[in-house]
Coordinates of C-alpha atoms and ligand atoms in Angstrom, one line a residue:
M212 CA 93.2 135.3 94.2
S213 CA 89.8 135.0 95.9
M214 CA 88.6 131.5 97.0
I215 CA 84.8 132.0 96.5
P216 CA 83.3 128.6 95.8
G217 CA 82.6 128.2 92.1
D218 CA 85.2 130.8 91.2
A219 CA 87.5 128.2 89.6
A220 CA 84.5 126.9 87.6
V221 CA 83.7 130.4 86.4
R222 CA 87.3 131.0 85.4
R223 CA 87.4 127.7 83.6
F224 CA 84.2 128.6 81.7
R225 CA 85.6 132.0 80.8
R226 CA 88.9 130.5 79.6
C227 CA 87.0 127.8 77.7
F228 CA 84.6 130.5 76.2
S229 CA 87.4 132.7 74.9
A230 CA 89.3 129.7 73.5
L231 CA 86.1 128.7 71.9
S232 CA 85.2 132.0 70.3
A233 CA 88.8 132.3 68.9
A234 CA 88.6 128.8 67.5
L235 CA 85.2 129.3 66.0
A236 CA 86.4 132.5 64.3
L237 CA 89.2 130.6 62.8
I238 CA 87.9 127.2 61.8
G239 CA 84.2 126.9 62.5
T240 CA 82.0 124.9 64.6
A241 CA 83.8 121.5 64.2
V242 CA 86.2 122.7 66.9
F243 CA 83.4 123.0 69.5
L244 CA 83.9 119.7 71.3
S245 CA 87.7 119.6 71.4
A246 CA 88.0 123.3 72.4
C247 CA 85.9 122.6 75.5
G248 CA 87.6 119.3 76.2
E249 CA 90.3 121.5 77.9
E250 CA 90.7 119.1 80.8
A251 CA 90.1 115.7 79.2
G252 CA 88.4 114.0 76.3
S253 CA 89.9 116.1 73.6
A254 CA 90.5 114.4 70.3
D255 CA 94.2 114.2 70.4
K256 CA 95.0 113.5 74.1
L257 CA 94.1 110.9 76.6
V258 CA 94.2 112.1 80.2
M259 CA 95.0 109.5 82.9
V260 CA 94.8 110.3 86.6
T261 CA 96.8 108.3 89.2
E262 CA 98.4 108.6 92.6
A263 CA 102.1 108.1 91.9
T264 CA 103.4 106.6 95.1
F265 CA 102.3 103.0 94.4
P266 CA 105.2 100.9 93.0
P267 CA 105.3 99.0 90.7
Y268 CA 101.9 100.3 89.5
E269 CA 102.8 104.0 89.5
F270 CA 105.8 105.8 90.9
R271 CA 108.2 108.6 90.0
M272 CA 111.5 108.1 88.3
G273 CA 112.9 111.7 88.5
R274 CA 110.0 113.8 87.3
E275 CA 108.5 111.2 85.2
V276 CA 105.6 109.0 86.3
I277 CA 106.1 105.4 85.3
G278 CA 104.6 102.0 86.2
V279 CA 102.4 99.1 85.2
D280 CA 99.3 101.3 85.0
V281 CA 101.1 103.9 82.9
D282 CA 102.3 101.2 80.4
I283 CA 98.8 99.8 80.1
V284 CA 97.2 103.2 79.5
R285 CA 100.0 104.1 77.1
A286 CA 99.0 101.1 75.0
V287 CA 95.4 102.3 75.1
A288 CA 96.5 105.8 74.0
E289 CA 98.5 104.2 71.1
E290 CA 95.5 102.1 70.1
L291 CA 93.4 105.4 70.0
G292 CA 96.2 107.4 68.3
R293 CA 96.1 109.9 71.2
K294 CA 98.9 111.5 73.2
L295 CA 99.0 110.4 76.9
E296 CA 98.9 113.0 79.6
I297 CA 99.2 112.0 83.2
K298 CA 97.8 113.8 86.2
D299 CA 99.1 112.9 89.7
A300 CA 96.4 113.4 92.4
A301 CA 95.4 112.2 95.8
F302 CA 94.1 108.6 95.6
D303 CA 90.7 109.5 97.2
S304 CA 90.1 111.9 94.3
V305 CA 90.9 109.7 91.3
I306 CA 87.4 108.3 90.8
A307 CA 86.0 111.9 91.1
H308 CA 88.4 113.0 88.3
V309 CA 86.7 110.7 85.8
I310 CA 83.2 111.4 87.0
T311 CA 83.7 115.1 86.6
G312 CA 85.6 114.8 83.3
K313 CA 88.9 116.1 84.6
A314 CA 90.5 112.8 83.4
D315 CA 89.4 110.2 80.8
I316 CA 90.9 107.3 82.7
A317 CA 91.7 106.5 86.3
A318 CA 94.5 103.9 86.6
S319 CA 95.9 103.7 90.1
G320 CA 95.9 100.2 91.3
I321 CA 92.1 100.6 91.7
T322 CA 90.3 97.7 93.2
V323 CA 86.9 96.9 91.7
T324 CA 84.2 97.3 94.3
E325 CA 80.4 97.3 94.2
E326 CA 80.4 100.8 95.7
R327 CA 82.7 102.2 93.0
K328 CA 80.7 100.4 90.3
K329 CA 77.8 102.7 91.1
N330 CA 79.8 105.7 89.9
V331 CA 82.2 104.5 87.2
L332 CA 82.6 101.8 84.6
F333 CA 85.4 99.3 85.2
S334 CA 87.5 97.6 82.5
I335 CA 88.2 93.9 82.8
P336 CA 90.6 93.3 85.6
Y337 CA 94.4 93.1 84.9
V338 CA 95.7 91.6 88.1
T339 CA 94.6 90.0 91.4
A340 CA 95.9 91.8 94.5
A341 CA 95.6 91.6 98.3
Q342 CA 95.8 93.7 101.4
L343 CA 98.8 92.8 103.6
I344 CA 99.8 93.7 107.1
I345 CA 103.1 95.5 107.6
V346 CA 104.6 95.6 111.1
M347 CA 108.0 96.4 112.6
K348 CA 110.3 93.4 112.5
D349 CA 110.3 93.0 116.3
S350 CA 106.5 93.5 116.6
R351 CA 104.4 91.1 118.7
I352 CA 101.6 91.3 116.0
D353 CA 101.9 88.0 114.1
S354 CA 98.4 87.5 112.6
A355 CA 95.2 89.2 111.4
A356 CA 93.5 88.1 114.7
A357 CA 96.2 90.0 116.7
L358 CA 95.1 93.3 115.0
K359 CA 92.0 93.3 117.2
N360 CA 93.9 93.7 120.5
N361 CA 93.9 97.5 120.7
V362 CA 96.4 97.8 117.8
R363 CA 96.8 101.3 116.2
I364 CA 96.5 100.8 112.5
G365 CA 97.5 103.1 109.6
V366 CA 95.9 103.0 106.1
Q367 CA 95.9 105.1 103.0
S368 CA 92.7 107.2 102.8
G369 CA 90.0 106.2 100.4
T370 CA 91.3 102.7 99.9
T371 CA 90.0 99.2 100.2
G372 CA 92.6 98.8 103.0
F373 CA 90.7 101.5 104.9
D374 CA 87.4 99.7 104.1
Y375 CA 88.7 96.4 105.4
V376 CA 89.9 97.8 108.7
R377 CA 86.7 99.8 109.2
N378 CA 84.5 96.8 108.4
N379 CA 86.4 94.1 110.2
I380 CA 88.7 95.4 112.8
I381 CA 88.1 98.9 114.0
T382 CA 84.3 99.3 113.4
D383 CA 83.8 102.1 115.9
K384 CA 84.0 105.3 113.8
S385 CA 85.2 107.5 116.7
S386 CA 88.0 105.1 117.6
P387 CA 91.4 106.9 117.6
L388 CA 93.1 103.5 116.7
L389 CA 92.6 104.0 113.0
A390 CA 94.8 106.6 111.3
Q391 CA 94.6 107.6 107.7
F392 CA 97.6 108.8 105.5
P393 CA 97.9 110.2 102.0
N394 CA 100.0 107.1 101.1
G395 CA 101.6 103.9 102.4
A396 CA 105.1 105.4 102.7
L397 CA 103.9 108.0 105.2
A398 CA 102.0 105.4 107.2
V399 CA 105.2 103.4 107.4
E400 CA 107.1 106.4 108.6
A401 CA 104.5 106.9 111.3
M402 CA 104.9 103.3 112.3
K403 CA 108.7 103.6 112.5
A404 CA 108.3 106.7 114.7
G405 CA 106.2 104.6 117.1
K406 CA 102.9 106.4 116.4
I407 CA 101.1 103.3 115.0
D408 CA 101.6 99.6 115.3
A409 CA 100.7 98.2 111.9
V410 CA 100.0 99.4 108.3
I411 CA 97.4 97.7 106.0
L412 CA 98.4 98.2 102.4
D413 CA 98.2 96.6 99.0
A414 CA 100.8 93.9 98.4
G415 CA 102.7 95.6 95.6
P416 CA 103.6 98.8 97.4
A417 CA 103.8 96.9 100.8
Q418 CA 106.6 94.7 99.4
A419 CA 108.4 97.7 97.8
L420 CA 108.3 99.5 101.2
V421 CA 109.7 96.4 103.0
A422 CA 112.6 96.4 100.5
Q423 CA 113.1 100.1 101.0
N424 CA 113.3 99.9 104.7
G425 CA 116.3 97.7 105.0
G426 CA 115.2 95.0 107.4
T427 CA 113.4 97.1 110.0
I428 CA 109.8 96.3 108.8
T429 CA 108.2 93.2 107.4
V430 CA 104.9 91.9 105.9
L431 CA 102.9 89.1 107.4
P432 CA 102.4 86.2 104.9
E433 CA 98.6 85.9 105.4
P434 CA 96.7 88.1 103.0
L435 CA 93.6 89.9 104.4
T436 CA 91.7 90.1 101.1
S437 CA 91.6 89.1 97.5
E438 CA 90.9 92.0 95.1
E439 CA 91.1 92.7 91.4
Y440 CA 92.5 95.9 89.9
A441 CA 90.9 97.4 86.9
I442 CA 90.8 100.8 85.0
A443 CA 87.9 103.2 85.6
V444 CA 86.2 105.5 83.2
S445 CA 83.1 107.6 83.3
K446 CA 79.7 105.9 82.7
Q447 CA 79.4 108.0 79.6
N448 CA 82.5 106.4 78.1
R449 CA 81.4 102.9 77.3
E450 CA 83.3 103.0 74.0
L451 CA 86.6 103.9 75.7
C452 CA 86.0 101.1 78.2
R453 CA 85.6 98.6 75.4
T454 CA 88.9 99.8 73.9
I455 CA 90.7 99.3 77.3
D456 CA 89.2 95.8 77.6
K457 CA 90.5 95.0 74.1
V458 CA 94.0 96.3 74.9
I459 CA 94.1 94.4 78.3
R460 CA 92.9 91.2 76.6
R461 CA 95.6 91.6 73.9
L462 CA 98.3 92.2 76.5
K463 CA 97.3 89.2 78.5
E464 CA 97.3 86.9 75.5
S465 CA 100.6 88.1 74.0
G466 CA 102.5 87.9 77.3
G467 CA 102.9 91.7 77.1
L468 CA 101.3 92.2 80.5
R469 CA 103.8 89.9 82.1
E470 CA 106.6 91.9 80.5
I471 CA 105.1 95.1 81.8
F472 CA 105.0 93.7 85.3
D473 CA 108.6 92.4 85.1
R474 CA 110.0 95.6 83.7
N475 CA 108.3 97.9 86.2
K476 CA 109.2 95.7 89.2
A477 CA 112.8 95.9 88.0
L478 CA 112.6 99.6 87.5
A479 CA 111.1 100.2 90.9
E480 CA 113.9 98.1 92.4
Q481 CA 116.6 100.0 90.5
H482 CA 115.0 103.3 91.6
R483 CA 115.1 102.1 95.2
K484 CA 118.8 101.2 95.0
L485 CA 119.6 104.5 93.5
Q486 CA 117.8 106.4 96.2
E487 CA 119.6 104.3 98.8
R488 CA 123.0 105.1 97.3
Q489 CA 122.0 108.8 97.2
Q490 CA 121.0 108.7 100.9
E491 CA 124.3 107.0 101.8
T492 CA 126.4 109.6 100.0
S493 CA 124.4 112.5 101.5
S494 CA 124.8 111.2 105.0
S495 CA 128.5 110.3 104.7
Ligands
LIG667 N1 93.7 99.0 95.7 C1 93.4 99.9 96.7 C2 92.1 100.6 96.4 O1 91.6 100.5 95.3 C3 94.5 101.0 96.9 C4 94.9 101.7 95.7 C5 95.9 102.8 95.9 O2 96.2 103.2 97.0 N2 96.4 103.3 94.8 O3 91.4 101.2 97.2

């Protein structure tokens, strides 16, 4: 398959065009919009994009992606009478997915920022979160201030954790001290291998990683930031954004959101124990 830029777009157009002409021949022009909504926005499905290594917000249980964000968006899909489809993508591409219409909704523990607000619409927030510092249990790093002493720091690419470090700790763009990873778990692996000294990550997955790494790593109690997570949609999708707000408001008022958090934290913990047992049996 050739990789000429734009090739994929042409193929998509051709696919869309042939689907369209077939549909038109069968049932007339009413099908036009849904036929071209091949990737997202079709009448009967709601496409959510996420990066599924972020418990308890999104993680895999077997092949299935589950989590707090999935449950919230499932409630939105139910409200709209649409079927939920989930795409798992790199975190630094989830906003682009909604801008380009490859997904209707980005729900991925996304922090609301002024920069992102220029490109997408955000729902009302559904949780307050923070960046935390993860270090090895025997590390001499014991505070945010200590991060400034030539510490090698790992972050997940495209995140507010990266922004925090870049704006406050390692401001020199050419510094080799700042390393980016596709997700927090890989950053922690690099730290365990002695390649970096600290990882800056959102509190939810940071705590899950500490639980997973049986006493070898820890999080420092002092949060670096206070952030709010919300769901992102295209600027063209104001109506969808209003529906998401309505669903989040309802879940907050009914206590449903609390239940969603409790259930997914328990599931993430169960999943972790299961993995631990599997590792024990495979190594014994
Ligand atoms: N909350 C962080 C951000 O929005 C990280 C999200 C994530 O890695 N899924 O940048």
